[in-house]
mmCIF file with all atom_site columns, C-alpha atoms in Angstrom:
data_model
loop_
_atom_site.group_PDB
_atom_site.id
_atom_site.type_symbol
_atom_site.label_atom_id
_atom_site.label_alt_id
_atom_site.label_comp_id
_atom_site.label_asym_id
_atom_site.label_entity_id
_atom_site.label_seq_id
_atom_site.pdbx_PDB_ins_code
_atom_site.Cartn_x
_atom_site.Cartn_y
_atom_site.Cartn_z
_atom_site.occupancy
_atom_site.B_iso_or_equiv
_atom_site.pdbx_formal_charge
_atom_site.auth_seq_id
_atom_site.auth_comp_id
_atom_site.auth_asym_id
_atom_site.auth_atom_id
_atom_site.pdbx_PDB_model_num
ATOM 1   C CA . UNK A 1 1   ? 248.719 228.516 110.377 1.00 0.00 ? 1   UNK A CA 1
ATOM 2   C CA . UNK A 1 2   ? 250.688 226.703 113.056 1.00 0.00 ? 2   UNK A CA 1
ATOM 3   C CA . UNK A 1 3   ? 250.270 222.955 113.319 1.00 0.00 ? 3   UNK A CA 1
ATOM 4   C CA . UNK A 1 4   ? 250.845 221.261 116.691 1.00 0.00 ? 4   UNK A CA 1
ATOM 5   C CA . UNK A 1 5   ? 254.340 219.801 116.856 1.00 0.00 ? 5   UNK A CA 1
ATOM 6   C CA . UNK A 1 6   ? 255.551 221.643 113.735 1.00 0.00 ? 6   UNK A CA 1
ATOM 7   C CA . UNK A 1 7   ? 257.515 224.869 113.254 1.00 0.00 ? 7   UNK A CA 1
ATOM 8   C CA . UNK A 1 8   ? 255.401 228.016 112.709 1.00 0.00 ? 8   UNK A CA 1
ATOM 9   C CA . UNK A 1 9   ? 255.862 227.804 108.928 1.00 0.00 ? 9   UNK A CA 1
ATOM 10  C CA . UNK A 1 10  ? 255.081 224.612 107.076 1.00 0.00 ? 10  UNK A CA 1
ATOM 11  C CA . UNK A 1 11  ? 254.926 224.208 103.323 1.00 0.00 ? 11  UNK A CA 1
ATOM 12  C CA . UNK A 1 12  ? 253.280 221.497 101.303 1.00 0.00 ? 12  UNK A CA 1
ATOM 13  C CA . UNK A 1 13  ? 253.827 220.486 97.692  1.00 0.00 ? 13  UNK A CA 1
ATOM 14  C CA . UNK A 1 14  ? 252.148 217.560 96.003  1.00 0.00 ? 14  UNK A CA 1
ATOM 15  C CA . UNK A 1 15  ? 251.514 215.863 92.673  1.00 0.00 ? 15  UNK A CA 1
ATOM 16  C CA . UNK A 1 16  ? 247.883 215.398 91.654  1.00 0.00 ? 16  UNK A CA 1
ATOM 17  C CA . UNK A 1 17  ? 246.194 214.061 88.536  1.00 0.00 ? 17  UNK A CA 1
ATOM 18  C CA . UNK A 1 18  ? 243.936 216.866 87.247  1.00 0.00 ? 18  UNK A CA 1
ATOM 19  C CA . UNK A 1 19  ? 241.961 216.497 84.006  1.00 0.00 ? 19  UNK A CA 1
ATOM 20  C CA . UNK A 1 20  ? 244.368 213.828 82.760  1.00 0.00 ? 20  UNK A CA 1
ATOM 21  C CA . UNK A 1 21  ? 247.518 215.887 83.402  1.00 0.00 ? 21  UNK A CA 1
ATOM 22  C CA . UNK A 1 22  ? 249.883 215.386 86.293  1.00 0.00 ? 22  UNK A CA 1
ATOM 23  C CA . UNK A 1 23  ? 249.950 218.720 88.176  1.00 0.00 ? 23  UNK A CA 1
ATOM 24  C CA . UNK A 1 24  ? 252.467 219.856 90.801  1.00 0.00 ? 24  UNK A CA 1
ATOM 25  C CA . UNK A 1 25  ? 251.141 222.357 93.348  1.00 0.00 ? 25  UNK A CA 1
ATOM 26  C CA . UNK A 1 26  ? 253.645 224.498 95.224  1.00 0.00 ? 26  UNK A CA 1
ATOM 27  C CA . UNK A 1 27  ? 252.214 226.044 98.370  1.00 0.00 ? 27  UNK A CA 1
ATOM 28  C CA . UNK A 1 28  ? 253.602 228.431 100.962 1.00 0.00 ? 28  UNK A CA 1
ATOM 29  C CA . UNK A 1 29  ? 252.227 230.289 103.921 1.00 0.00 ? 29  UNK A CA 1
ATOM 30  C CA . UNK A 1 30  ? 253.502 232.324 106.798 1.00 0.00 ? 30  UNK A CA 1
ATOM 31  C CA . UNK A 1 31  ? 252.075 233.414 110.128 1.00 0.00 ? 31  UNK A CA 1
ATOM 32  C CA . UNK A 1 32  ? 252.384 237.140 110.652 1.00 0.00 ? 32  UNK A CA 1
ATOM 33  C CA . UNK A 1 33  ? 254.539 239.526 108.661 1.00 0.00 ? 33  UNK A CA 1
ATOM 34  C CA . UNK A 1 34  ? 257.583 237.876 107.062 1.00 0.00 ? 34  UNK A CA 1
ATOM 35  C CA . UNK A 1 35  ? 261.020 239.448 107.442 1.00 0.00 ? 35  UNK A CA 1
ATOM 36  C CA . UNK A 1 36  ? 262.176 241.616 104.528 1.00 0.00 ? 36  UNK A CA 1
ATOM 37  C CA . UNK A 1 37  ? 263.586 239.474 101.715 1.00 0.00 ? 37  UNK A CA 1
ATOM 38  C CA . UNK A 1 38  ? 262.914 236.210 103.582 1.00 0.00 ? 38  UNK A CA 1
ATOM 39  C CA . UNK A 1 39  ? 262.649 233.072 101.469 1.00 0.00 ? 39  UNK A CA 1
ATOM 40  C CA . UNK A 1 40  ? 259.258 231.664 102.463 1.00 0.00 ? 40  UNK A CA 1
ATOM 41  C CA . UNK A 1 41  ? 259.575 228.409 100.561 1.00 0.00 ? 41  UNK A CA 1
ATOM 42  C CA . UNK A 1 42  ? 262.177 226.721 98.405  1.00 0.00 ? 42  UNK A CA 1
ATOM 43  C CA . UNK A 1 43  ? 261.385 223.740 96.186  1.00 0.00 ? 43  UNK A CA 1
ATOM 44  C CA . UNK A 1 44  ? 263.944 221.562 94.405  1.00 0.00 ? 44  UNK A CA 1
ATOM 45  C CA . UNK A 1 45  ? 262.380 220.263 91.205  1.00 0.00 ? 45  UNK A CA 1
ATOM 46  C CA . UNK A 1 46  ? 262.904 216.530 90.725  1.00 0.00 ? 46  UNK A CA 1
ATOM 47  C CA . UNK A 1 47  ? 261.412 216.128 87.226  1.00 0.00 ? 47  UNK A CA 1
ATOM 48  C CA . UNK A 1 48  ? 260.405 218.257 84.265  1.00 0.00 ? 48  UNK A CA 1
ATOM 49  C CA . UNK A 1 49  ? 257.862 220.927 85.209  1.00 0.00 ? 49  UNK A CA 1
ATOM 50  C CA . UNK A 1 50  ? 256.077 223.375 82.902  1.00 0.00 ? 50  UNK A CA 1
ATOM 51  C CA . UNK A 1 51  ? 254.630 226.626 84.326  1.00 0.00 ? 51  UNK A CA 1
ATOM 52  C CA . UNK A 1 52  ? 252.133 228.394 82.054  1.00 0.00 ? 52  UNK A CA 1
ATOM 53  C CA . UNK A 1 53  ? 252.560 232.103 81.288  1.00 0.00 ? 53  UNK A CA 1
ATOM 54  C CA . UNK A 1 54  ? 250.564 234.203 83.759  1.00 0.00 ? 54  UNK A CA 1
ATOM 55  C CA . UNK A 1 55  ? 250.095 231.300 86.214  1.00 0.00 ? 55  UNK A CA 1
ATOM 56  C CA . UNK A 1 56  ? 246.336 231.218 85.497  1.00 0.00 ? 56  UNK A CA 1
ATOM 57  C CA . UNK A 1 57  ? 245.501 228.759 88.289  1.00 0.00 ? 57  UNK A CA 1
ATOM 58  C CA . UNK A 1 58  ? 247.616 230.491 90.958  1.00 0.00 ? 58  UNK A CA 1
ATOM 59  C CA . UNK A 1 59  ? 246.121 232.121 94.036  1.00 0.00 ? 59  UNK A CA 1
ATOM 60  C CA . UNK A 1 60  ? 247.492 234.368 96.758  1.00 0.00 ? 60  UNK A CA 1
ATOM 61  C CA . UNK A 1 61  ? 245.718 235.906 99.747  1.00 0.00 ? 61  UNK A CA 1
ATOM 62  C CA . UNK A 1 62  ? 246.672 237.821 102.873 1.00 0.00 ? 62  UNK A CA 1
ATOM 63  C CA . UNK A 1 63  ? 245.072 237.583 106.311 1.00 0.00 ? 63  UNK A CA 1
ATOM 64  C CA . UNK A 1 64  ? 245.931 241.250 106.950 1.00 0.00 ? 64  UNK A CA 1
ATOM 65  C CA . UNK A 1 65  ? 245.585 243.640 104.023 1.00 0.00 ? 65  UNK A CA 1
ATOM 66  C CA . UNK A 1 66  ? 248.554 245.461 102.571 1.00 0.00 ? 66  UNK A CA 1
ATOM 67  C CA . UNK A 1 67  ? 248.640 249.151 103.618 1.00 0.00 ? 67  UNK A CA 1
ATOM 68  C CA . UNK A 1 68  ? 250.953 249.859 100.689 1.00 0.00 ? 68  UNK A CA 1
ATOM 69  C CA . UNK A 1 69  ? 251.639 248.098 97.404  1.00 0.00 ? 69  UNK A CA 1
ATOM 70  C CA . UNK A 1 70  ? 253.402 244.823 98.278  1.00 0.00 ? 70  UNK A CA 1
ATOM 71  C CA . UNK A 1 71  ? 255.068 242.363 95.885  1.00 0.00 ? 71  UNK A CA 1
ATOM 72  C CA . UNK A 1 72  ? 256.330 238.857 96.602  1.00 0.00 ? 72  UNK A CA 1
ATOM 73  C CA . UNK A 1 73  ? 258.537 237.181 93.985  1.00 0.00 ? 73  UNK A CA 1
ATOM 74  C CA . UNK A 1 74  ? 258.992 233.675 92.639  1.00 0.00 ? 74  UNK A CA 1
ATOM 75  C CA . UNK A 1 75  ? 262.537 232.877 91.588  1.00 0.00 ? 75  UNK A CA 1
ATOM 76  C CA . UNK A 1 76  ? 263.973 230.054 89.524  1.00 0.00 ? 76  UNK A CA 1
ATOM 77  C CA . UNK A 1 77  ? 267.618 229.415 90.404  1.00 0.00 ? 77  UNK A CA 1
ATOM 78  C CA . UNK A 1 78  ? 267.791 232.937 91.867  1.00 0.00 ? 78  UNK A CA 1
ATOM 79  C CA . UNK A 1 79  ? 266.247 234.835 88.921  1.00 0.00 ? 79  UNK A CA 1
ATOM 80  C CA . UNK A 1 80  ? 262.756 236.323 89.208  1.00 0.00 ? 80  UNK A CA 1
ATOM 81  C CA . UNK A 1 81  ? 260.239 234.515 86.966  1.00 0.00 ? 81  UNK A CA 1
ATOM 82  C CA . UNK A 1 82  ? 256.931 235.604 88.542  1.00 0.00 ? 82  UNK A CA 1
ATOM 83  C CA . UNK A 1 83  ? 255.424 238.055 91.000  1.00 0.00 ? 83  UNK A CA 1
ATOM 84  C CA . UNK A 1 84  ? 252.481 238.095 93.386  1.00 0.00 ? 84  UNK A CA 1
ATOM 85  C CA . UNK A 1 85  ? 251.383 241.712 93.882  1.00 0.00 ? 85  UNK A CA 1
ATOM 86  C CA . UNK A 1 86  ? 248.932 243.115 96.411  1.00 0.00 ? 86  UNK A CA 1
ATOM 87  C CA . UNK A 1 87  ? 247.476 246.588 95.871  1.00 0.00 ? 87  UNK A CA 1
ATOM 88  C CA . UNK A 1 88  ? 247.016 248.994 98.764  1.00 0.00 ? 88  UNK A CA 1
ATOM 89  C CA . UNK A 1 89  ? 244.247 247.779 101.131 1.00 0.00 ? 89  UNK A CA 1
ATOM 90  C CA . UNK A 1 90  ? 243.928 244.487 99.242  1.00 0.00 ? 90  UNK A CA 1
ATOM 91  C CA . UNK A 1 91  ? 243.961 240.953 100.628 1.00 0.00 ? 91  UNK A CA 1
ATOM 92  C CA . UNK A 1 92  ? 243.846 239.284 97.183  1.00 0.00 ? 92  UNK A CA 1
ATOM 93  C CA . UNK A 1 93  ? 246.994 239.193 95.081  1.00 0.00 ? 93  UNK A CA 1
ATOM 94  C CA . UNK A 1 94  ? 247.521 239.263 91.332  1.00 0.00 ? 94  UNK A CA 1
ATOM 95  C CA . UNK A 1 95  ? 250.045 236.837 89.827  1.00 0.00 ? 95  UNK A CA 1
ATOM 96  C CA . UNK A 1 96  ? 252.133 237.739 86.790  1.00 0.00 ? 96  UNK A CA 1
ATOM 97  C CA . UNK A 1 97  ? 254.593 235.661 84.797  1.00 0.00 ? 97  UNK A CA 1
ATOM 98  C CA . UNK A 1 98  ? 255.674 237.122 81.455  1.00 0.00 ? 98  UNK A CA 1
ATOM 99  C CA . UNK A 1 99  ? 256.565 233.862 79.701  1.00 0.00 ? 99  UNK A CA 1
ATOM 100 C CA . UNK A 1 100 ? 256.091 230.122 79.948  1.00 0.00 ? 100 UNK A CA 1
ATOM 101 C CA . UNK A 1 101 ? 258.730 228.670 82.265  1.00 0.00 ? 101 UNK A CA 1
ATOM 102 C CA . UNK A 1 102 ? 260.227 225.209 81.899  1.00 0.00 ? 102 UNK A CA 1
ATOM 103 C CA . UNK A 1 103 ? 262.012 223.626 84.875  1.00 0.00 ? 103 UNK A CA 1
ATOM 104 C CA . UNK A 1 104 ? 264.279 220.596 84.846  1.00 0.00 ? 104 UNK A CA 1
ATOM 105 C CA . UNK A 1 105 ? 265.466 218.295 87.601  1.00 0.00 ? 105 UNK A CA 1
ATOM 106 C CA . UNK A 1 106 ? 267.689 220.254 89.980  1.00 0.00 ? 106 UNK A CA 1
ATOM 107 C CA . UNK A 1 107 ? 266.134 223.673 89.347  1.00 0.00 ? 107 UNK A CA 1
ATOM 108 C CA . UNK A 1 108 ? 265.102 225.523 92.513  1.00 0.00 ? 108 UNK A CA 1
ATOM 109 C CA . UNK A 1 109 ? 261.887 227.547 92.734  1.00 0.00 ? 109 UNK A CA 1
ATOM 110 C CA . UNK A 1 110 ? 261.477 229.914 95.692  1.00 0.00 ? 110 UNK A CA 1
ATOM 111 C CA . UNK A 1 111 ? 258.827 232.297 97.018  1.00 0.00 ? 111 UNK A CA 1
ATOM 112 C CA . UNK A 1 112 ? 260.461 235.409 98.497  1.00 0.00 ? 112 UNK A CA 1
ATOM 113 C CA . UNK A 1 113 ? 259.003 238.196 100.672 1.00 0.00 ? 113 UNK A CA 1
ATOM 114 C CA . UNK A 1 114 ? 259.358 241.833 99.564  1.00 0.00 ? 114 UNK A CA 1
ATOM 115 C CA . UNK A 1 115 ? 262.870 243.264 100.004 1.00 0.00 ? 115 UNK A CA 1
ATOM 116 C CA . UNK A 1 116 ? 261.548 246.219 102.000 1.00 0.00 ? 116 UNK A CA 1
ATOM 117 C CA . UNK A 1 117 ? 258.789 246.253 104.597 1.00 0.00 ? 117 UNK A CA 1
ATOM 118 C CA . UNK A 1 118 ? 256.516 249.257 104.438 1.00 0.00 ? 118 UNK A CA 1
ATOM 119 C CA . UNK A 1 119 ? 253.197 247.472 104.665 1.00 0.00 ? 119 UNK A CA 1
ATOM 120 C CA . UNK A 1 120 ? 251.131 245.621 107.237 1.00 0.00 ? 120 UNK A CA 1
ATOM 121 C CA . UNK A 1 121 ? 250.721 242.702 104.795 1.00 0.00 ? 121 UNK A CA 1
ATOM 122 C CA . UNK A 1 122 ? 250.691 239.520 106.876 1.00 0.00 ? 122 UNK A CA 1
ATOM 123 C CA . UNK A 1 123 ? 249.538 235.904 106.966 1.00 0.00 ? 123 UNK A CA 1
ATOM 124 C CA . UNK A 1 124 ? 250.259 235.051 103.326 1.00 0.00 ? 124 UNK A CA 1
ATOM 125 C CA . UNK A 1 125 ? 248.809 231.918 101.780 1.00 0.00 ? 125 UNK A CA 1
ATOM 126 C CA . UNK A 1 126 ? 249.948 231.253 98.205  1.00 0.00 ? 126 UNK A CA 1
ATOM 127 C CA . UNK A 1 127 ? 249.774 228.421 95.687  1.00 0.00 ? 127 UNK A CA 1
ATOM 128 C CA . UNK A 1 128 ? 250.813 228.007 92.067  1.00 0.00 ? 128 UNK A CA 1
ATOM 129 C CA . UNK A 1 129 ? 251.081 224.903 89.948  1.00 0.00 ? 129 UNK A CA 1
ATOM 130 C CA . UNK A 1 130 ? 252.711 223.431 86.902  1.00 0.00 ? 130 UNK A CA 1
ATOM 131 C CA . UNK A 1 131 ? 252.325 220.388 84.695  1.00 0.00 ? 131 UNK A CA 1
ATOM 132 C CA . UNK A 1 132 ? 254.687 217.436 84.514  1.00 0.00 ? 132 UNK A CA 1
ATOM 133 C CA . UNK A 1 133 ? 256.121 217.215 81.018  1.00 0.00 ? 133 UNK A CA 1
#
């Protein structure tokens, strides 16, 4: 999605009160096919943030289906903590995160494109969220 007057990639993150808990949504999208290994979004955490194992409320979709298995990663301070995987011919991704993840002020979360490009996967829209602790 390109917004008039903005660069072709814009990211939005926001706090919201959901069911009595303060939630932080981290969103990223890209028009077209991202470059191999490109950081699509980087977020500096400014308060305590708790991400639940498996990222149960996370979503990820593609505008153009992956023609081969395609995996985006989420890193915390450079180390992979979660993945968003798309199966061959799929536009809907599956999030995985093996353990609860706790972030403190100054930690950096990033969404990164696959290191190699062998798929037509394009037009990613992704969101995951955590709870303020």
